[in-house]
Amino acid sequence: MPRPRKWRKVCCLPDSNRFGPLDVPIEGDFFVTMTVDEYETIRLIDLEGLSQEECAGQMKVARTTVQGIYSEARKKLAESLVNGKVLRIEGGDYKLCDGDGEICVDCRCPRRSYNGLL
């Protein structure tokens, strides 16, 4: 029996969950689906400038797990850009932080800064 997947801590859902070319039909093979936890690794590593180790600490998973998630996320971004596919962000194994409390203590969550906590 396989080991159950560990939940990945995610600070917030994306404001938009669909990106891509405007002239593509919204059906069939024209989509690439990125999970919310893959989106979070892109946000933390590429936008926030965290290392994979820091990202792993924030998401409460192993660095090797983040490395795999990040690699898959980059492949999906490349497929969307190069092949002109719409990128959807949905699903995955994640737990959303609530902006305060134990799960969000060391978080750089945008919701914490809105609450005046940073």
Short mmCIF file of N, CA and C in Angstrom, two decimals:
data_model
loop_
_atom_site.label_atom_id
_atom_site.label_comp_id
_atom_site.label_asym_id
_atom_site.label_seq_id
_atom_site.Cartn_x
_atom_site.Cartn_y
_atom_site.Cartn_z
N MET A 1 0.85 -1.18 0.00
CA MET A 1 0.00 0.00 0.00
C MET A 1 0.90 1.25 0.00
N PRO A 2 0.68 2.19 -0.91
CA PRO A 2 1.52 3.37 -0.98
C PRO A 2 1.31 4.29 0.22
N ARG A 3 2.35 5.02 0.52
CA ARG A 3 2.29 5.98 1.62
C ARG A 3 1.35 7.13 1.24
N PRO A 4 0.54 7.62 2.17
CA PRO A 4 -0.35 8.74 1.84
C PRO A 4 0.46 10.00 1.52
N ARG A 5 -0.04 10.80 0.59
CA ARG A 5 0.65 12.04 0.22
C ARG A 5 0.52 13.07 1.33
N LYS A 6 1.60 13.78 1.57
CA LYS A 6 1.61 14.81 2.60
C LYS A 6 1.03 16.11 2.02
N TRP A 7 0.23 16.78 2.82
CA TRP A 7 -0.32 18.06 2.39
C TRP A 7 0.79 19.09 2.31
N ARG A 8 0.73 19.96 1.30
CA ARG A 8 1.70 21.03 1.14
C ARG A 8 1.04 22.33 1.58
N LYS A 9 1.71 23.10 2.39
CA LYS A 9 1.15 24.37 2.87
C LYS A 9 1.22 25.40 1.76
N VAL A 10 0.11 26.01 1.47
CA VAL A 10 0.01 27.05 0.44
C VAL A 10 -0.57 28.30 1.10
N CYS A 11 0.06 29.44 0.86
CA CYS A 11 -0.37 30.68 1.52
C CYS A 11 -1.69 31.22 0.97
N CYS A 12 -1.84 31.22 -0.34
CA CYS A 12 -3.07 31.77 -0.90
C CYS A 12 -3.28 31.23 -2.31
N LEU A 13 -4.51 31.23 -2.72
CA LEU A 13 -4.84 30.80 -4.08
C LEU A 13 -4.54 31.95 -5.04
N PRO A 14 -4.24 31.63 -6.30
CA PRO A 14 -3.98 32.71 -7.26
C PRO A 14 -5.22 33.55 -7.51
N ASP A 15 -4.99 34.84 -7.78
CA ASP A 15 -6.12 35.73 -8.09
C ASP A 15 -6.80 35.31 -9.39
N SER A 16 -6.00 34.86 -10.35
CA SER A 16 -6.52 34.34 -11.62
C SER A 16 -6.05 32.90 -11.75
N ASN A 17 -6.91 32.04 -12.25
CA ASN A 17 -6.50 30.64 -12.37
C ASN A 17 -6.44 30.16 -13.82
N ARG A 18 -6.46 31.09 -14.77
CA ARG A 18 -6.36 30.72 -16.18
C ARG A 18 -5.52 31.77 -16.91
N PHE A 19 -4.51 31.30 -17.63
CA PHE A 19 -3.61 32.18 -18.36
C PHE A 19 -3.33 31.58 -19.73
N GLY A 20 -3.06 32.42 -20.71
CA GLY A 20 -2.68 31.89 -22.00
C GLY A 20 -3.14 32.75 -23.15
N PRO A 21 -2.99 32.21 -24.34
CA PRO A 21 -3.37 32.95 -25.54
C PRO A 21 -4.87 33.19 -25.58
N LEU A 22 -5.24 34.32 -26.14
CA LEU A 22 -6.65 34.71 -26.20
C LEU A 22 -7.40 34.07 -27.36
N ASP A 23 -6.68 33.57 -28.36
CA ASP A 23 -7.32 33.05 -29.56
C ASP A 23 -7.40 31.53 -29.62
N VAL A 24 -7.34 30.87 -28.46
CA VAL A 24 -7.37 29.40 -28.41
C VAL A 24 -8.74 28.95 -27.92
N PRO A 25 -9.31 27.91 -28.53
CA PRO A 25 -10.58 27.38 -28.04
C PRO A 25 -10.46 26.91 -26.59
N ILE A 26 -11.51 27.06 -25.83
CA ILE A 26 -11.50 26.71 -24.41
C ILE A 26 -11.97 25.27 -24.22
N GLU A 27 -11.36 24.34 -24.89
CA GLU A 27 -11.74 22.93 -24.77
C GLU A 27 -10.61 22.01 -25.22
N GLY A 28 -10.78 20.75 -24.97
CA GLY A 28 -9.90 19.72 -25.50
C GLY A 28 -8.46 19.79 -25.06
N ASP A 29 -7.57 19.61 -26.03
CA ASP A 29 -6.13 19.49 -25.79
C ASP A 29 -5.42 20.83 -25.67
N PHE A 30 -6.13 21.90 -25.56
CA PHE A 30 -5.52 23.22 -25.53
C PHE A 30 -5.22 23.69 -24.11
N PHE A 31 -5.29 22.78 -23.13
CA PHE A 31 -5.05 23.12 -21.74
C PHE A 31 -3.85 22.39 -21.18
N VAL A 32 -3.18 23.05 -20.24
CA VAL A 32 -2.17 22.44 -19.37
C VAL A 32 -2.65 22.77 -17.96
N THR A 33 -2.74 21.76 -17.10
CA THR A 33 -3.22 22.00 -15.74
C THR A 33 -2.07 21.94 -14.76
N MET A 34 -1.88 23.04 -14.04
CA MET A 34 -0.87 23.15 -13.00
C MET A 34 -1.62 23.08 -11.66
N THR A 35 -1.08 22.32 -10.71
CA THR A 35 -1.72 22.23 -9.40
C THR A 35 -1.39 23.48 -8.57
N VAL A 36 -2.18 23.69 -7.54
CA VAL A 36 -1.99 24.86 -6.68
C VAL A 36 -0.64 24.79 -5.98
N ASP A 37 -0.20 23.59 -5.57
CA ASP A 37 1.11 23.49 -4.92
C ASP A 37 2.24 23.74 -5.91
N GLU A 38 2.07 23.40 -7.18
CA GLU A 38 3.07 23.75 -8.20
C GLU A 38 3.13 25.26 -8.38
N TYR A 39 1.97 25.89 -8.40
CA TYR A 39 1.90 27.36 -8.48
C TYR A 39 2.64 27.99 -7.30
N GLU A 40 2.45 27.44 -6.11
CA GLU A 40 3.09 27.99 -4.91
C GLU A 40 4.61 27.90 -4.99
N THR A 41 5.14 26.81 -5.55
CA THR A 41 6.60 26.73 -5.68
C THR A 41 7.13 27.77 -6.66
N ILE A 42 6.42 28.00 -7.74
CA ILE A 42 6.81 29.05 -8.70
C ILE A 42 6.77 30.42 -8.01
N ARG A 43 5.72 30.66 -7.24
CA ARG A 43 5.58 31.94 -6.54
C ARG A 43 6.71 32.15 -5.54
N LEU A 44 6.99 31.13 -4.73
CA LEU A 44 8.00 31.27 -3.69
C LEU A 44 9.42 31.34 -4.24
N ILE A 45 9.75 30.49 -5.21
CA ILE A 45 11.12 30.43 -5.71
C ILE A 45 11.39 31.54 -6.72
N ASP A 46 10.53 31.69 -7.71
CA ASP A 46 10.81 32.65 -8.78
C ASP A 46 10.38 34.08 -8.43
N LEU A 47 9.27 34.26 -7.75
CA LEU A 47 8.80 35.61 -7.44
C LEU A 47 9.38 36.12 -6.12
N GLU A 48 9.31 35.31 -5.07
CA GLU A 48 9.79 35.73 -3.76
C GLU A 48 11.31 35.57 -3.60
N GLY A 49 11.94 34.78 -4.48
CA GLY A 49 13.39 34.61 -4.44
C GLY A 49 13.89 33.65 -3.37
N LEU A 50 13.03 32.77 -2.87
CA LEU A 50 13.45 31.79 -1.88
C LEU A 50 14.25 30.67 -2.55
N SER A 51 15.13 30.05 -1.79
CA SER A 51 15.83 28.86 -2.28
C SER A 51 14.85 27.69 -2.19
N GLN A 52 15.22 26.56 -2.80
CA GLN A 52 14.36 25.39 -2.71
C GLN A 52 14.25 24.93 -1.26
N GLU A 53 15.32 25.06 -0.51
CA GLU A 53 15.30 24.66 0.90
C GLU A 53 14.36 25.55 1.71
N GLU A 54 14.41 26.87 1.48
CA GLU A 54 13.51 27.78 2.18
C GLU A 54 12.06 27.55 1.78
N CYS A 55 11.85 27.29 0.50
CA CYS A 55 10.51 26.99 0.00
C CYS A 55 9.97 25.73 0.68
N ALA A 56 10.81 24.72 0.79
CA ALA A 56 10.40 23.46 1.43
C ALA A 56 10.01 23.70 2.88
N GLY A 57 10.77 24.53 3.59
CA GLY A 57 10.44 24.86 4.97
C GLY A 57 9.10 25.55 5.09
N GLN A 58 8.85 26.45 4.18
CA GLN A 58 7.58 27.19 4.22
C GLN A 58 6.40 26.30 3.87
N MET A 59 6.60 25.38 2.91
CA MET A 59 5.50 24.50 2.50
C MET A 59 5.38 23.27 3.38
N LYS A 60 6.32 23.10 4.32
CA LYS A 60 6.32 21.98 5.27
C LYS A 60 6.48 20.62 4.59
N VAL A 61 7.39 20.57 3.61
CA VAL A 61 7.71 19.32 2.92
C VAL A 61 9.23 19.22 2.76
N ALA A 62 9.72 18.10 2.28
CA ALA A 62 11.15 17.90 2.06
C ALA A 62 11.63 18.71 0.85
N ARG A 63 12.92 19.07 0.87
CA ARG A 63 13.49 19.82 -0.26
C ARG A 63 13.39 19.02 -1.55
N THR A 64 13.58 17.73 -1.49
CA THR A 64 13.48 16.91 -2.70
C THR A 64 12.06 16.92 -3.26
N THR A 65 11.08 17.01 -2.38
CA THR A 65 9.68 17.12 -2.83
C THR A 65 9.48 18.43 -3.58
N VAL A 66 10.00 19.52 -3.01
CA VAL A 66 9.89 20.83 -3.68
C VAL A 66 10.61 20.79 -5.02
N GLN A 67 11.76 20.15 -5.07
CA GLN A 67 12.52 20.05 -6.33
C GLN A 67 11.67 19.38 -7.41
N GLY A 68 10.99 18.31 -7.07
CA GLY A 68 10.13 17.61 -8.03
C GLY A 68 8.92 18.44 -8.44
N ILE A 69 8.28 19.09 -7.45
CA ILE A 69 7.11 19.92 -7.74
C ILE A 69 7.51 21.07 -8.65
N TYR A 70 8.64 21.71 -8.33
CA TYR A 70 9.13 22.86 -9.11
C TYR A 70 9.47 22.46 -10.55
N SER A 71 10.10 21.31 -10.71
CA SER A 71 10.46 20.81 -12.04
C SER A 71 9.20 20.59 -12.89
N GLU A 72 8.18 19.97 -12.31
CA GLU A 72 6.93 19.74 -13.03
C GLU A 72 6.25 21.07 -13.39
N ALA A 73 6.27 22.01 -12.46
CA ALA A 73 5.64 23.31 -12.70
C ALA A 73 6.33 24.04 -13.87
N ARG A 74 7.65 23.99 -13.92
CA ARG A 74 8.38 24.65 -15.00
C ARG A 74 8.10 24.00 -16.35
N LYS A 75 7.98 22.67 -16.37
CA LYS A 75 7.64 21.97 -17.62
C LYS A 75 6.27 22.43 -18.12
N LYS A 76 5.33 22.57 -17.20
CA LYS A 76 3.98 22.99 -17.59
C LYS A 76 3.96 24.43 -18.08
N LEU A 77 4.72 25.31 -17.43
CA LEU A 77 4.84 26.69 -17.92
C LEU A 77 5.42 26.73 -19.32
N ALA A 78 6.48 25.95 -19.53
CA ALA A 78 7.12 25.91 -20.85
C ALA A 78 6.16 25.37 -21.90
N GLU A 79 5.42 24.31 -21.59
CA GLU A 79 4.47 23.75 -22.55
C GLU A 79 3.41 24.78 -22.92
N SER A 80 2.93 25.52 -21.93
CA SER A 80 1.93 26.55 -22.20
C SER A 80 2.49 27.65 -23.10
N LEU A 81 3.68 28.13 -22.80
CA LEU A 81 4.28 29.21 -23.58
C LEU A 81 4.67 28.78 -24.98
N VAL A 82 5.36 27.65 -25.08
CA VAL A 82 5.90 27.20 -26.37
C VAL A 82 4.82 26.69 -27.30
N ASN A 83 3.86 25.95 -26.76
CA ASN A 83 2.82 25.34 -27.59
C ASN A 83 1.52 26.14 -27.64
N GLY A 84 1.50 27.31 -27.01
CA GLY A 84 0.32 28.17 -27.06
C GLY A 84 -0.90 27.58 -26.40
N LYS A 85 -0.70 26.89 -25.28
CA LYS A 85 -1.82 26.28 -24.56
C LYS A 85 -2.23 27.15 -23.39
N VAL A 86 -3.49 27.04 -23.00
CA VAL A 86 -4.00 27.76 -21.84
C VAL A 86 -3.54 27.02 -20.58
N LEU A 87 -3.03 27.78 -19.61
CA LEU A 87 -2.58 27.22 -18.34
C LEU A 87 -3.68 27.42 -17.31
N ARG A 88 -4.16 26.30 -16.74
CA ARG A 88 -5.16 26.36 -15.67
C ARG A 88 -4.48 25.98 -14.37
N ILE A 89 -4.84 26.64 -13.29
CA ILE A 89 -4.30 26.31 -11.97
C ILE A 89 -5.45 25.80 -11.12
N GLU A 90 -5.36 24.52 -10.75
CA GLU A 90 -6.43 23.90 -9.95
C GLU A 90 -5.95 22.58 -9.38
N GLY A 91 -6.54 22.18 -8.26
CA GLY A 91 -6.28 20.88 -7.67
C GLY A 91 -4.94 20.78 -6.97
N GLY A 92 -4.58 19.57 -6.58
CA GLY A 92 -3.33 19.30 -5.90
C GLY A 92 -3.56 18.90 -4.45
N ASP A 93 -2.47 18.54 -3.78
CA ASP A 93 -2.51 18.15 -2.37
C ASP A 93 -1.99 19.30 -1.53
N TYR A 94 -2.87 20.18 -1.11
CA TYR A 94 -2.42 21.35 -0.37
C TYR A 94 -3.40 21.69 0.75
N LYS A 95 -2.88 22.43 1.71
CA LYS A 95 -3.69 22.96 2.79
C LYS A 95 -3.46 24.46 2.79
N LEU A 96 -4.53 25.21 2.69
CA LEU A 96 -4.46 26.65 2.63
C LEU A 96 -4.28 27.22 4.04
N CYS A 97 -3.30 28.11 4.21
CA CYS A 97 -3.11 28.73 5.52
C CYS A 97 -4.21 29.75 5.75
N ASP A 98 -4.44 30.07 7.01
CA ASP A 98 -5.54 30.98 7.33
C ASP A 98 -5.07 32.41 7.61
N GLY A 99 -3.80 32.71 7.41
CA GLY A 99 -3.30 34.07 7.61
C GLY A 99 -2.76 34.31 8.99
N ASP A 100 -3.16 33.52 9.95
CA ASP A 100 -2.54 33.56 11.27
C ASP A 100 -2.73 32.19 11.90
N GLY A 101 -2.02 31.93 12.93
CA GLY A 101 -2.09 30.62 13.55
C GLY A 101 -0.85 29.81 13.25
N GLU A 102 -0.82 28.60 13.73
CA GLU A 102 0.38 27.76 13.67
C GLU A 102 0.87 27.51 12.26
N ILE A 103 -0.02 27.27 11.32
CA ILE A 103 0.39 26.93 9.96
C ILE A 103 1.01 28.12 9.23
N CYS A 104 0.82 29.34 9.75
CA CYS A 104 1.28 30.53 9.05
C CYS A 104 2.30 31.34 9.86
N VAL A 105 2.97 30.74 10.83
CA VAL A 105 3.88 31.47 11.70
C VAL A 105 5.04 32.07 10.92
N ASP A 106 5.72 31.28 10.09
CA ASP A 106 6.91 31.77 9.38
C ASP A 106 6.61 32.10 7.92
N CYS A 107 5.40 32.37 7.64
CA CYS A 107 4.91 32.53 6.27
C CYS A 107 5.12 33.95 5.76
N ARG A 108 5.37 34.07 4.46
CA ARG A 108 5.42 35.38 3.79
C ARG A 108 4.11 35.62 3.06
N CYS A 109 3.07 35.13 3.64
CA CYS A 109 1.74 35.17 3.03
C CYS A 109 1.27 36.60 2.78
N PRO A 110 0.80 36.89 1.58
CA PRO A 110 0.27 38.22 1.30
C PRO A 110 -0.89 38.58 2.23
N ARG A 111 -1.65 37.61 2.68
CA ARG A 111 -2.78 37.89 3.57
C ARG A 111 -2.30 38.39 4.93
N ARG A 112 -1.13 37.94 5.38
CA ARG A 112 -0.60 38.42 6.67
C ARG A 112 -0.24 39.89 6.57
N SER A 113 0.34 40.32 5.44
CA SER A 113 0.71 41.72 5.32
C SER A 113 -0.52 42.61 5.26
N TYR A 114 -1.62 42.10 4.70
CA TYR A 114 -2.85 42.89 4.65
C TYR A 114 -3.43 43.06 6.04
N ASN A 115 -3.20 42.09 6.92
CA ASN A 115 -3.71 42.16 8.28
C ASN A 115 -2.79 42.95 9.20
N GLY A 116 -1.72 43.52 8.65
CA GLY A 116 -0.78 44.29 9.44
C GLY A 116 0.12 43.42 10.30
N LEU A 117 0.29 42.16 9.94
CA LEU A 117 1.07 41.24 10.75
C LEU A 117 2.54 41.20 10.36
N LEU A 118 2.93 41.76 9.25
CA LEU A 118 4.34 41.73 8.85
C LEU A 118 4.99 43.05 9.15
#
